Coordinates of C-alpha atoms in Angstrom, one line a residue:
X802 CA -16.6 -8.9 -5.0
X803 CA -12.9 -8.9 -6.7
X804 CA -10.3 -7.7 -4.3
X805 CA -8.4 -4.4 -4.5
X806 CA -4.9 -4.2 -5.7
X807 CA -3.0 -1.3 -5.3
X808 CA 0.3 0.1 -6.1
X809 CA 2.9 2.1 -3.9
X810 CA 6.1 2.7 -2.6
X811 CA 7.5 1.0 0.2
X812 CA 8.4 3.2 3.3
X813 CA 9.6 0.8 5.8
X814 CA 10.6 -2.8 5.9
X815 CA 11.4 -2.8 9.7
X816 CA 8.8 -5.4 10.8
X817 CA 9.1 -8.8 10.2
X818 CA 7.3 -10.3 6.9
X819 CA 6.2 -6.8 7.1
X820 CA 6.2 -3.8 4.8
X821 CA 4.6 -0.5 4.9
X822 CA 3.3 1.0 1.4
X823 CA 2.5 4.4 0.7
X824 CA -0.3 4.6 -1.9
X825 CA -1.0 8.3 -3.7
X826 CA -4.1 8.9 -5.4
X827 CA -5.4 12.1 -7.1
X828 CA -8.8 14.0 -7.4
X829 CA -10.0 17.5 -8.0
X830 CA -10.8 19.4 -4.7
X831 CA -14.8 20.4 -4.7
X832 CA -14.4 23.8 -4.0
X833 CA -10.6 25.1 -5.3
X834 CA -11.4 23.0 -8.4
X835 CA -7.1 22.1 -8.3
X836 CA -6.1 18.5 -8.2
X837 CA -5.0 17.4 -4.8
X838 CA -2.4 14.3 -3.6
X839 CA -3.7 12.4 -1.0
X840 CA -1.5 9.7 0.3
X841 CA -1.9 6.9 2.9
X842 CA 0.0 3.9 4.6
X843 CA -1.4 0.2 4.5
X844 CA 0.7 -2.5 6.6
X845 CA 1.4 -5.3 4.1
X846 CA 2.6 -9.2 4.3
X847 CA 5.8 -10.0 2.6
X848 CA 6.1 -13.7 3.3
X849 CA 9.4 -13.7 1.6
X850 CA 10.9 -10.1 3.1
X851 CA 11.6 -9.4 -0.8
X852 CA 10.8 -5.8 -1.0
X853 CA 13.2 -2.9 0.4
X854 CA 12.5 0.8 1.5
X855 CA 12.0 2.6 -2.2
X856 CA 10.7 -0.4 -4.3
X857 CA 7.6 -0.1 -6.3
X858 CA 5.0 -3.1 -4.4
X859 CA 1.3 -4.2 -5.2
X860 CA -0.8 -5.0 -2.9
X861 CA -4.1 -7.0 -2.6
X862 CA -6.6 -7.3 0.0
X863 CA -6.6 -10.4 2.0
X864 CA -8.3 -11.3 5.5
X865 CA -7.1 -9.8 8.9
X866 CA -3.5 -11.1 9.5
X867 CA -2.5 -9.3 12.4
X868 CA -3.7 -6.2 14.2
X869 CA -2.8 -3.7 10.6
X870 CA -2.2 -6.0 8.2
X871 CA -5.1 -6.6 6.1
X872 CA -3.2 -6.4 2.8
X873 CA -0.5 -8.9 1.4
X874 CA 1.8 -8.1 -1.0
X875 CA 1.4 -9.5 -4.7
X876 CA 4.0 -12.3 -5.8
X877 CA 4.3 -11.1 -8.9
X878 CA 5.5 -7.4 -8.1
X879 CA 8.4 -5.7 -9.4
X880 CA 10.7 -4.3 -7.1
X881 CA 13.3 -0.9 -8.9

């Protein structure tokens, strides 16, 4: 099974070789038929400490790395 990536922006870069990434999605509401934003927070690994609060980050599912983290951030991801 491939592994998710997903793409936010960062909230907090308090923890050490931590970041915290705030992924919105949309969909249409069942009964109000309007669109609605959900949002959420995944803990992410950042090996490097690269990203800063307001950067754009992708993350990927990896195996449990601590107590949140289940997510590490993608090498490759650009930071604004």
């Amino acid at each position: 099974m491939p592994k998710r990536i997903l793409e936010g922006v960062v909230v907090s870069d308090k923890g050490e070789k931590t970041v915290v990434v705030k992924v919105e999605r949309t969909l249409l509401h069942p009964v109000l038929k309007k669109i609605v934003r959900l949002s959420k927070k995944y803990h992410a690994h950042d090996e490097a400490n690269a990203l800063k609060v307001g950067d754009i980050a992708r993350i990927v599912e990896c195996a449990p790395k601590s107590k949140l983290k289940r997510w590490e951030v993608l090498s490759n991801a650009s930071a604004s």
